[in-house]
Structures are given as C-alpha cells and as structure tokens.
mmCIF file with all atom_site columns, C-alpha atoms in Angstrom:
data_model
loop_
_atom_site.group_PDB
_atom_site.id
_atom_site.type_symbol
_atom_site.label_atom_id
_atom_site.label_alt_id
_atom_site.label_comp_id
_atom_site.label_asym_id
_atom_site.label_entity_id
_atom_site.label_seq_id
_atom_site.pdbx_PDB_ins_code
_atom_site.Cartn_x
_atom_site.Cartn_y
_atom_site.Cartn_z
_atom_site.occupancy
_atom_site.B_iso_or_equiv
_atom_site.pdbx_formal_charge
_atom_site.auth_seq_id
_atom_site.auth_comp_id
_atom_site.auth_asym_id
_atom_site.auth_atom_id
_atom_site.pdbx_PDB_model_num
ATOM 1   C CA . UNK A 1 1   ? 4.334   20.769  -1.773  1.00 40.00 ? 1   UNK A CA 1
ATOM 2   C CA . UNK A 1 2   ? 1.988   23.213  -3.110  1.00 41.00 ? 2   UNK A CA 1
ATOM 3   C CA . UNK A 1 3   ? 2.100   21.267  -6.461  1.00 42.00 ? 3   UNK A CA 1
ATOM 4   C CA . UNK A 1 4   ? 1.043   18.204  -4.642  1.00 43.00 ? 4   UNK A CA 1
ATOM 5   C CA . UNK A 1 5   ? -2.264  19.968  -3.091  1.00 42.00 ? 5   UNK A CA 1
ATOM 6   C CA . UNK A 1 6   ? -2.992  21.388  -6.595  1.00 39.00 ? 6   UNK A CA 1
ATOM 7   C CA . UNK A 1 7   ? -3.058  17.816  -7.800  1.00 40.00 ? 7   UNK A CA 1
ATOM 8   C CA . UNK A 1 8   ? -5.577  16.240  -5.210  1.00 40.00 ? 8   UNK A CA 1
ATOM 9   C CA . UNK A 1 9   ? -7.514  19.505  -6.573  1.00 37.00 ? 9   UNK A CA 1
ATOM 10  C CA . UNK A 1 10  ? -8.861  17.604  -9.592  1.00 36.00 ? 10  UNK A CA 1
ATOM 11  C CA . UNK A 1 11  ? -11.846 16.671  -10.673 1.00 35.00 ? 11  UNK A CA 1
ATOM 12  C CA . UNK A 1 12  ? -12.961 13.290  -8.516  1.00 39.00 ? 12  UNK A CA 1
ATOM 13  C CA . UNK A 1 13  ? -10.967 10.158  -9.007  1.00 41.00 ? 13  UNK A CA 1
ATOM 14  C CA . UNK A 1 14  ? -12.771 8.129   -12.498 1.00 44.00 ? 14  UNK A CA 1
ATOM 15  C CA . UNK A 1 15  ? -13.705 4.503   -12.536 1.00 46.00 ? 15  UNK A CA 1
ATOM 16  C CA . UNK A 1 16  ? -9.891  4.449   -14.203 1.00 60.00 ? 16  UNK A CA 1
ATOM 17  C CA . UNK A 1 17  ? -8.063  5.132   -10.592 1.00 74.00 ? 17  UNK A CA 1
ATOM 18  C CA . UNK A 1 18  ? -6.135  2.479   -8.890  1.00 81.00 ? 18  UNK A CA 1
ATOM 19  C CA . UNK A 1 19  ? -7.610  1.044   -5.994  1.00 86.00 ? 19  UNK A CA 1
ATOM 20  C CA . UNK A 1 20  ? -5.481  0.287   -3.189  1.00 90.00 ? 20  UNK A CA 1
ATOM 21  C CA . UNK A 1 21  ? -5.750  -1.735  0.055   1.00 89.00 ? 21  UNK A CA 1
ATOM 22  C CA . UNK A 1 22  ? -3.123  -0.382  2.710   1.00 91.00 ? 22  UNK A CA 1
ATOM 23  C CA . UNK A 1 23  ? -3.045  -3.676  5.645   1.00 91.00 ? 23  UNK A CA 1
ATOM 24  C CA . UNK A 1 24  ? -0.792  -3.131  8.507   1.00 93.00 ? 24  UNK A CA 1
ATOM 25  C CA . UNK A 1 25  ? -0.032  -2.406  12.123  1.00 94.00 ? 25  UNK A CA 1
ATOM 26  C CA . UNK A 1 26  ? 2.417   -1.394  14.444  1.00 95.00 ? 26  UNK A CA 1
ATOM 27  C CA . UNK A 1 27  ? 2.768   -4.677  16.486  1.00 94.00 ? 27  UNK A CA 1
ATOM 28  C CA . UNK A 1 28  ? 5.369   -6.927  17.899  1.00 92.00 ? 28  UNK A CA 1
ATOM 29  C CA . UNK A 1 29  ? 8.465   -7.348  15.724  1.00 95.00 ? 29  UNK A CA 1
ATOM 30  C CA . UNK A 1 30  ? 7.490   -4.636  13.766  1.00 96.00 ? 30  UNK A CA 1
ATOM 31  C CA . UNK A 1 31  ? 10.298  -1.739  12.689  1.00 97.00 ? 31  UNK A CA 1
ATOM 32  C CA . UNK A 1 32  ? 8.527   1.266   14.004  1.00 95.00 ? 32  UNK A CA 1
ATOM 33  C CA . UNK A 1 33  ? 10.773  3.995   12.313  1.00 97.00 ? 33  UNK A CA 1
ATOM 34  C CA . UNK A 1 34  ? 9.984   2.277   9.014   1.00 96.00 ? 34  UNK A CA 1
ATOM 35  C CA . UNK A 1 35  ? 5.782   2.534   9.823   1.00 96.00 ? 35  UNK A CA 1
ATOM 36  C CA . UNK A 1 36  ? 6.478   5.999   10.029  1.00 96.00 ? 36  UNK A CA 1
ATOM 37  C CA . UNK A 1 37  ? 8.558   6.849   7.009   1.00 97.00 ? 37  UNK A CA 1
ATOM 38  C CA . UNK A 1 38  ? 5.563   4.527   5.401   1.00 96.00 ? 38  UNK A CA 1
ATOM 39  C CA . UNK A 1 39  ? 3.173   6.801   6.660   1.00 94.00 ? 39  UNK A CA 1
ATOM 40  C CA . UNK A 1 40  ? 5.073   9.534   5.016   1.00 93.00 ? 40  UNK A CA 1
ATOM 41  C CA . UNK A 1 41  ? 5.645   7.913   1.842   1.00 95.00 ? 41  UNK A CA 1
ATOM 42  C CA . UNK A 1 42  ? 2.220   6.635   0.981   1.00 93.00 ? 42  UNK A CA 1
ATOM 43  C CA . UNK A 1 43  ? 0.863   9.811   1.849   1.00 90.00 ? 43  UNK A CA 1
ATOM 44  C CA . UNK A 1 44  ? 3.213   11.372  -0.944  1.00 88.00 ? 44  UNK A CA 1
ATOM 45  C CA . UNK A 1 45  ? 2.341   8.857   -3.411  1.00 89.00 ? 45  UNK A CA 1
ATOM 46  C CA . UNK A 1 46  ? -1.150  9.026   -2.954  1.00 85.00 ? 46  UNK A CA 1
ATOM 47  C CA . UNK A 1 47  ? -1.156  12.830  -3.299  1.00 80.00 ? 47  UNK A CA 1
ATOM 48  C CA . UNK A 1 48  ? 0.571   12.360  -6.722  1.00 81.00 ? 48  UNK A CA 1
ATOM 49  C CA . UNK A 1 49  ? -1.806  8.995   -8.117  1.00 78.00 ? 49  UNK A CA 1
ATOM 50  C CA . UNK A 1 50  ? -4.924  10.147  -6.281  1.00 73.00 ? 50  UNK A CA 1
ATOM 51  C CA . UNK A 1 51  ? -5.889  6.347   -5.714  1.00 76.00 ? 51  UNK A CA 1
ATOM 52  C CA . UNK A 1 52  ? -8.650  5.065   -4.321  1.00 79.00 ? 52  UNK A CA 1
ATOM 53  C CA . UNK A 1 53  ? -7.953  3.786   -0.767  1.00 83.00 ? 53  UNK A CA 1
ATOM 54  C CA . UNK A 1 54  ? -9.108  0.881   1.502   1.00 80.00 ? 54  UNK A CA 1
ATOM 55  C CA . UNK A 1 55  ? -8.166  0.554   4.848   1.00 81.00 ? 55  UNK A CA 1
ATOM 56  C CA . UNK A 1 56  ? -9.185  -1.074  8.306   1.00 78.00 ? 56  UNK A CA 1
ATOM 57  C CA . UNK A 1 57  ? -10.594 1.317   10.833  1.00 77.00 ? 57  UNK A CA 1
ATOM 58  C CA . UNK A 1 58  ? -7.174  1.181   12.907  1.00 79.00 ? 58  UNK A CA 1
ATOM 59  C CA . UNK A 1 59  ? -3.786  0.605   11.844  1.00 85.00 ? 59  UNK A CA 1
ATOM 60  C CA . UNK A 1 60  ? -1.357  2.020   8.660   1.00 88.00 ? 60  UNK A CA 1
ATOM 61  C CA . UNK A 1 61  ? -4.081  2.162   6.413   1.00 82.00 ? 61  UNK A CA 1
ATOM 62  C CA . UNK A 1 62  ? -5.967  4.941   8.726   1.00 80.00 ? 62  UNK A CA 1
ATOM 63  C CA . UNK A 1 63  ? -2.546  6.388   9.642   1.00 83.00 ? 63  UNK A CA 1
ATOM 64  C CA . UNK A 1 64  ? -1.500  7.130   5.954   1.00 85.00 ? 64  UNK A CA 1
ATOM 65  C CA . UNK A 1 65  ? -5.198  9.061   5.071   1.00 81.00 ? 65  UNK A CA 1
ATOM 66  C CA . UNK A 1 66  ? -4.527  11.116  8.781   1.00 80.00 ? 66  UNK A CA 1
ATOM 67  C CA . UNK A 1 67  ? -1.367  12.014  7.519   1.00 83.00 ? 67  UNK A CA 1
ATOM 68  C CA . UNK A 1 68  ? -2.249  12.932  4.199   1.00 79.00 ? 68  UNK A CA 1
ATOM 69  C CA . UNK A 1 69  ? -5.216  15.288  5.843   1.00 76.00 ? 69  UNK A CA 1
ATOM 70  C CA . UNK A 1 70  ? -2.847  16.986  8.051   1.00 79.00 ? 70  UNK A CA 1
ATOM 71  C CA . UNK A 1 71  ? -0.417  17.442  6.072   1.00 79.00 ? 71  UNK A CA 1
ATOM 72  C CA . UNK A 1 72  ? -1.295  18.518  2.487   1.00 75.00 ? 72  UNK A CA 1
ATOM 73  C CA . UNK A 1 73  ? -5.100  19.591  3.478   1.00 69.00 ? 73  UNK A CA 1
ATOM 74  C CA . UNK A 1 74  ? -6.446  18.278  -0.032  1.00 66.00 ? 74  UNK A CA 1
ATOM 75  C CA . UNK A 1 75  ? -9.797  20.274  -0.152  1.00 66.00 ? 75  UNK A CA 1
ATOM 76  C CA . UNK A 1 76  ? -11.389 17.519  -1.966  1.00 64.00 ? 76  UNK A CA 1
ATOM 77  C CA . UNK A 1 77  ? -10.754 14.847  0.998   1.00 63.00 ? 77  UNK A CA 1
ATOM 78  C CA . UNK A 1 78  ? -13.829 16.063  3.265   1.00 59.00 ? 78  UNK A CA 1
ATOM 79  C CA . UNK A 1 79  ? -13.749 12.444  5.239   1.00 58.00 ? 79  UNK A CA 1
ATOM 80  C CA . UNK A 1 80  ? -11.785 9.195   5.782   1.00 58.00 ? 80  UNK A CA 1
ATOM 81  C CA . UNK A 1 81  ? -14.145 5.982   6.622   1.00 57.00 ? 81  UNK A CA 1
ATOM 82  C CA . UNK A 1 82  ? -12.442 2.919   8.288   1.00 61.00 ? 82  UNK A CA 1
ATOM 83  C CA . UNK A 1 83  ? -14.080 -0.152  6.679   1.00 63.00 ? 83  UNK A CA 1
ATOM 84  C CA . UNK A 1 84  ? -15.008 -3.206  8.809   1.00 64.00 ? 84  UNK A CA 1
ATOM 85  C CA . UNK A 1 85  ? -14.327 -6.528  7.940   1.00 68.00 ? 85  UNK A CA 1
ATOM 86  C CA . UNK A 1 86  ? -11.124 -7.718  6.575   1.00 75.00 ? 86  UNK A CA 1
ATOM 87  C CA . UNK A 1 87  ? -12.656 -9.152  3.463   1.00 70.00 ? 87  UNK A CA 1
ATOM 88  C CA . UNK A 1 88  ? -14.150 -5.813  2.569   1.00 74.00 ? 88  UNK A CA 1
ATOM 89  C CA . UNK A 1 89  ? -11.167 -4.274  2.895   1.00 77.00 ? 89  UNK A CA 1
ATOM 90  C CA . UNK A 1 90  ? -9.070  -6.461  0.106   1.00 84.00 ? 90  UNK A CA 1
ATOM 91  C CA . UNK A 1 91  ? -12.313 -7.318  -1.855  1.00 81.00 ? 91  UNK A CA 1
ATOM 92  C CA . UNK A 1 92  ? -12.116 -4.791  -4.561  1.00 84.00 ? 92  UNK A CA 1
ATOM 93  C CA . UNK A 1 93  ? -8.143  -3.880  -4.131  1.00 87.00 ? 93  UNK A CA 1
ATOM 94  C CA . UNK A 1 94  ? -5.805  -3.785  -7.024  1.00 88.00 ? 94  UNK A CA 1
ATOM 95  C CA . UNK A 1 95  ? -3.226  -3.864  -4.957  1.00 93.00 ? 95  UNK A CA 1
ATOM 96  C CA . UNK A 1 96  ? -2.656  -4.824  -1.617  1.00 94.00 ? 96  UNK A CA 1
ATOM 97  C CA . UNK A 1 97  ? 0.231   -3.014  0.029   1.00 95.00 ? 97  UNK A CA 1
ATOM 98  C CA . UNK A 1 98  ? 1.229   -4.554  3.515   1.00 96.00 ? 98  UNK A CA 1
ATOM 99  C CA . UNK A 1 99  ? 3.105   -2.799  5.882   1.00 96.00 ? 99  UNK A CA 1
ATOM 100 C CA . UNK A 1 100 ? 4.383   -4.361  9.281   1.00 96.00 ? 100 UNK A CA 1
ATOM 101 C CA . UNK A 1 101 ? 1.128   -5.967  10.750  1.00 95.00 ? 101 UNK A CA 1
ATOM 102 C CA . UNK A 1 102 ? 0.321   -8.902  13.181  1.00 94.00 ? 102 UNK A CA 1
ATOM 103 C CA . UNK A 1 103 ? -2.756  -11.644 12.880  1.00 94.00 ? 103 UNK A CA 1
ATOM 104 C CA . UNK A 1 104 ? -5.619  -9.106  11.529  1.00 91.00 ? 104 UNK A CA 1
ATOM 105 C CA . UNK A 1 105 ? -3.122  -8.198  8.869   1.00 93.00 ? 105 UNK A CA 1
ATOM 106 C CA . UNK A 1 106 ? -2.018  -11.515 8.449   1.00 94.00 ? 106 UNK A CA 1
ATOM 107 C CA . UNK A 1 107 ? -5.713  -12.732 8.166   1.00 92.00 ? 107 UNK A CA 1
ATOM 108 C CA . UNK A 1 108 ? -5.827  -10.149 5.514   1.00 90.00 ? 108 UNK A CA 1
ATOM 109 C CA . UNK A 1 109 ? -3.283  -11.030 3.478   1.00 94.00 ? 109 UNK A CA 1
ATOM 110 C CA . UNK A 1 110 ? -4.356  -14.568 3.154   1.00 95.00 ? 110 UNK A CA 1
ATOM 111 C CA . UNK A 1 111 ? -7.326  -13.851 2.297   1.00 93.00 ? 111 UNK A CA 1
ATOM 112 C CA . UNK A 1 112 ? -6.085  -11.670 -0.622  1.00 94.00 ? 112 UNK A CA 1
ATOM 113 C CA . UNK A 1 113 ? -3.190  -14.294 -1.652  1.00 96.00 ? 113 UNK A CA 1
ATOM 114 C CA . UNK A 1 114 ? -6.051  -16.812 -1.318  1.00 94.00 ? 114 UNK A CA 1
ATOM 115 C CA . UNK A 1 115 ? -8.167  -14.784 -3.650  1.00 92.00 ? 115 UNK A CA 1
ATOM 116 C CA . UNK A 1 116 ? -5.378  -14.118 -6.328  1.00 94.00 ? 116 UNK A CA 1
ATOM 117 C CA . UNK A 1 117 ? -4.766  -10.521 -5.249  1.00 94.00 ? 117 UNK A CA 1
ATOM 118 C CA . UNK A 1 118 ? -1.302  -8.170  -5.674  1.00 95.00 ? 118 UNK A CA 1
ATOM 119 C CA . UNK A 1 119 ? 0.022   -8.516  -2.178  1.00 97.00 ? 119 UNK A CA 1
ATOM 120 C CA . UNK A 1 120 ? 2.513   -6.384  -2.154  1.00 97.00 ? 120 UNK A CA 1
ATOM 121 C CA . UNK A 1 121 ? 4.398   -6.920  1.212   1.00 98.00 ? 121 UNK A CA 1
ATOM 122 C CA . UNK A 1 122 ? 7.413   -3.949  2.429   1.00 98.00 ? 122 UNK A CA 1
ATOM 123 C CA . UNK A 1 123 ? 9.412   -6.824  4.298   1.00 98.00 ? 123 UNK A CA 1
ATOM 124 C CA . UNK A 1 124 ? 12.226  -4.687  6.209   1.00 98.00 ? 124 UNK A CA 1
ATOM 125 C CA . UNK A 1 125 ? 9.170   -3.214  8.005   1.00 98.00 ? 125 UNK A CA 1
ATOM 126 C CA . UNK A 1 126 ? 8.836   -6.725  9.744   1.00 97.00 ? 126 UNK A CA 1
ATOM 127 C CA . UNK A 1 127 ? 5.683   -8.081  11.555  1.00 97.00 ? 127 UNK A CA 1
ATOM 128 C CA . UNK A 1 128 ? 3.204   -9.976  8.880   1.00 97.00 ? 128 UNK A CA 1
ATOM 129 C CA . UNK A 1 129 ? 4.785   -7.825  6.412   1.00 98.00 ? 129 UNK A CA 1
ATOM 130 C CA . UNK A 1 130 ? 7.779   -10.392 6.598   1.00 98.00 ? 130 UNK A CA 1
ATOM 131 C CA . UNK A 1 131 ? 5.725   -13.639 6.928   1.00 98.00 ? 131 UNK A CA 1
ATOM 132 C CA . UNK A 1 132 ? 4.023   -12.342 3.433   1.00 98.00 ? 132 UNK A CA 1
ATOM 133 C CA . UNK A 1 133 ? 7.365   -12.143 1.716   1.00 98.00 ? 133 UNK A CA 1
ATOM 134 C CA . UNK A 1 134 ? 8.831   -15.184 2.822   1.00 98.00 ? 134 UNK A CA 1
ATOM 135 C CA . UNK A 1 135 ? 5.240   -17.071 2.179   1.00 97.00 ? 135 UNK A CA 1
ATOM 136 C CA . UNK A 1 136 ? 5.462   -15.428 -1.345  1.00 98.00 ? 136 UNK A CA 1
ATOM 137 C CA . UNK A 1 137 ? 9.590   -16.157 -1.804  1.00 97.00 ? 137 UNK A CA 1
ATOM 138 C CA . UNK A 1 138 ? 8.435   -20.324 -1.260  1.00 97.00 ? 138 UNK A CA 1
ATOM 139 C CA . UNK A 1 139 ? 5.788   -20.060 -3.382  1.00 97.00 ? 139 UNK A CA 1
ATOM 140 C CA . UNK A 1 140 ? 5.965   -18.127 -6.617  1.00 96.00 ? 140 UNK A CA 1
ATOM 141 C CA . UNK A 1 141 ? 2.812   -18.509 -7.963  1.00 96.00 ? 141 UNK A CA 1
ATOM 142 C CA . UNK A 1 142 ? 1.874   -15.781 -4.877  1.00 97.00 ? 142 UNK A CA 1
ATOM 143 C CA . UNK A 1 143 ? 4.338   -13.107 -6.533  1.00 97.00 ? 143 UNK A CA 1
ATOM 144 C CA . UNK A 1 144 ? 3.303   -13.934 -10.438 1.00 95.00 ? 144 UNK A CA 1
ATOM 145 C CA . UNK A 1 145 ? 3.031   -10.344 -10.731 1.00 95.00 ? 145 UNK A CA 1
ATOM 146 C CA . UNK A 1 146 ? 6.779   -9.722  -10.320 1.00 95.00 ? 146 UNK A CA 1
ATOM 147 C CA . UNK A 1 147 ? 9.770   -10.760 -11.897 1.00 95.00 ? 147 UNK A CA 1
ATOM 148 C CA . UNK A 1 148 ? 12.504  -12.569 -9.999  1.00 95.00 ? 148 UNK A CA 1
ATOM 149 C CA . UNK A 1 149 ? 14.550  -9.377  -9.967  1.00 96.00 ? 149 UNK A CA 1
ATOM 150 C CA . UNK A 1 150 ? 11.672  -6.705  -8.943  1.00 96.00 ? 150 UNK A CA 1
ATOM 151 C CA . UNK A 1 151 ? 10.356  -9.604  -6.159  1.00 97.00 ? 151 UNK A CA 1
ATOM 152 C CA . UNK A 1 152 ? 14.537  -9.935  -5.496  1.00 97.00 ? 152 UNK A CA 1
ATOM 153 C CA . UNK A 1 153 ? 14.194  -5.566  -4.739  1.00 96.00 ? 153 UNK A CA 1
ATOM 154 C CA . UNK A 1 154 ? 11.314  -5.790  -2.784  1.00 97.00 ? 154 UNK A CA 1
ATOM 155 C CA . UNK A 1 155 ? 13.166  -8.399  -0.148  1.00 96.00 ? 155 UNK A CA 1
ATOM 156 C CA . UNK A 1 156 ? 16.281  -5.608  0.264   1.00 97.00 ? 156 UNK A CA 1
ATOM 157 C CA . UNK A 1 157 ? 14.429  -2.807  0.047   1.00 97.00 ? 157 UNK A CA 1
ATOM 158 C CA . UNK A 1 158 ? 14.633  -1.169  3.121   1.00 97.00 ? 158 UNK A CA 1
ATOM 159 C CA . UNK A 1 159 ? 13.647  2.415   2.685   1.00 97.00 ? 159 UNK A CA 1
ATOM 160 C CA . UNK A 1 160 ? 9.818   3.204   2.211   1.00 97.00 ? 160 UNK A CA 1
ATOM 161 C CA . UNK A 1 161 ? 10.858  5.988   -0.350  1.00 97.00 ? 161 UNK A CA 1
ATOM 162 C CA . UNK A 1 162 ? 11.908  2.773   -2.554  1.00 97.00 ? 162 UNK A CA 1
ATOM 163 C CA . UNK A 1 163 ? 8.793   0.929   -1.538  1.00 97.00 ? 163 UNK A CA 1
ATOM 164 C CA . UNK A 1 164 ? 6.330   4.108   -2.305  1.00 96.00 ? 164 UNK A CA 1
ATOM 165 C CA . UNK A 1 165 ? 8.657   4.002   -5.702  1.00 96.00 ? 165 UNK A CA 1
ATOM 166 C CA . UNK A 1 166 ? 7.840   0.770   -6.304  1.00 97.00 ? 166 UNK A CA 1
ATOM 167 C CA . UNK A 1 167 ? 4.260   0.294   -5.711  1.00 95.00 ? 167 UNK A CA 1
ATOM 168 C CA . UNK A 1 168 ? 4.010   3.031   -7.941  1.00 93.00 ? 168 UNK A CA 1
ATOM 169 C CA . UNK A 1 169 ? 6.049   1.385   -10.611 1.00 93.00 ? 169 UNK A CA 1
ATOM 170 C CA . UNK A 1 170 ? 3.292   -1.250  -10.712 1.00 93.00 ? 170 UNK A CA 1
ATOM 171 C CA . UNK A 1 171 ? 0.580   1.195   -10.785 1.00 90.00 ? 171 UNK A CA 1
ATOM 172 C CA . UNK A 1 172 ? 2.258   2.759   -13.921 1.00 87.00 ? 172 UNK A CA 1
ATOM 173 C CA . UNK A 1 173 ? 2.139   -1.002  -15.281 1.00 83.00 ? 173 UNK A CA 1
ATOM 174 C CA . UNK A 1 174 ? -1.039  -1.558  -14.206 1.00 71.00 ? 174 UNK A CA 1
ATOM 175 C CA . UNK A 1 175 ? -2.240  1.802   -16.172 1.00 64.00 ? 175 UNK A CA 1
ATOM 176 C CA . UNK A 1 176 ? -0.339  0.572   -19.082 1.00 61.00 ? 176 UNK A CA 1
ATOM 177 C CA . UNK A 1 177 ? -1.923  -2.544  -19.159 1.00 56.00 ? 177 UNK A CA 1
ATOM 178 C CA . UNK A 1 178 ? -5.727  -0.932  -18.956 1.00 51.00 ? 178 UNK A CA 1
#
C-alpha cells in the first residue's frame, strides 16, 4: 500500500495523463457487490495511473474518489468536485468507464457513443452498464476501439479486478499511441 501513496506523491498529473469519465449508479438491476469491488478497483488503478477524473456529483464516479481519500490518504488530493451536467462530465474524457447505472448514466453514455467516445461499459455489473454492451455488441462501429476478442472479454468479465485490468490495458495503448 505504502508504495501506492508514494506514487500519488508526484509531481501534479501533466497535460500527458489520461482523462477518465467514471458514469454509474447503484440502481435497479444493478449487481451491488460488483459496485463495490468497482469502487475498490478503480480506486487501485487510479492510485497507480494517477488519471485525471470526471465524475457526476452522486453515483460511482464520486464513490471511487471517496474511497481513494479514505483509503490511501494521497496528500496531493486536497478536494474532489462533482461536476454538473452530463455533457461536462464525458466532454473531455478519454475514456468513459460505465459501471451499473440507470437513465442519468444511460443519458451519459449516449451522449458519449453519440460523440465518438471510448465507452467502456463493465456489463456483469448490470443496470445501463448492460444496455451499453449489448447497444455496442449490435453495433460495432460503437466498440471500434476493441477487437472482437478484447470486446468478447469485456462481455464475461465478471470480476472488477479484470475490468480495472483492462481499462488499464487501454490506457497503456492509449500512452503508446501518444
């Protein structure tokens, strides 16, 4: 752990960093145990990629930066601000990790499919998360950013340690590509 809180110890994140929109919400045919090992994930990943994060002012998004303050205590994370407006949210994302969700997250996600975005949906945790991927699965211009096997891996998946693995898989691509 204590070379995790090191890392957030670095200088501020450069114009290089990853920006990342985290959508989602515990809601109605969601898989609650799954939001939570999310949580818990993401907050690990982000402590090792130190990304830039967007989120709502309620749901995962808000959850995973809580986490990540109570638990690792990075001294340079002084404040976490929800930001209003679902387009603001996605506008600027590299990626856009969804996680569970129901109609705000949905209206999210279309917007950011509708914009040419990564939406990268964690299906098993259900909710809009699940509408994404099989929206995506019909239409394959929505996924262009995955193969058919890595989309294939992200419709089984069904541990967030494998989802936090793979989101960071494309952020390693995504570096490689800059």
């Amino acid at each position: 752990m204590s070379e995790l809180a090191n890392a957030w110890a670095a200088p501020v994140v450069d114009s290089s960093s990853a920006l990342i929109a985290i959508c989602g919400s515990r809601a109605a045919n969601t898989d609650e145990s799954l939001i939570d090992a999310s949580v818990r994930a993401l907050s690990v990943l982000l402590m090792r990629r130190r990304c830039v994060v967007n989120h709502g002012p309620v749901g995962v998004g808000i959850e995973v930066m809580t986490y990540l303050a109570d638990h690792f205590r990075p001294p340079s994370l002084t404040g976490v601000t929800g930001i209003f407006g679902r387009p603001n949210v996605i506008r600027n994302a590299d990626l856009i990790l969804v996680v569970g969700g129901a109609q705000g997250t949905l209206d999210e996600a279309n917007l950011a499919l509708a914009s040419g975005k990564v939406v990268v949906p964690f299906p098993a945790s259900g909710g809009t998360a699940s509408q994404v991927y099989q929206a995506q699965r019909r239409d394959p211009a929505l996924h262009d950013w995955a193969s058919a096997e890595e989309f294939a891996t992200l419709g089984v998946m069904t541990s967030a340690e494998d989802y936090a693995r793979f989101v960071e898989h494309l952020l390693n691509r995504e570096r490689s590509h800059d």
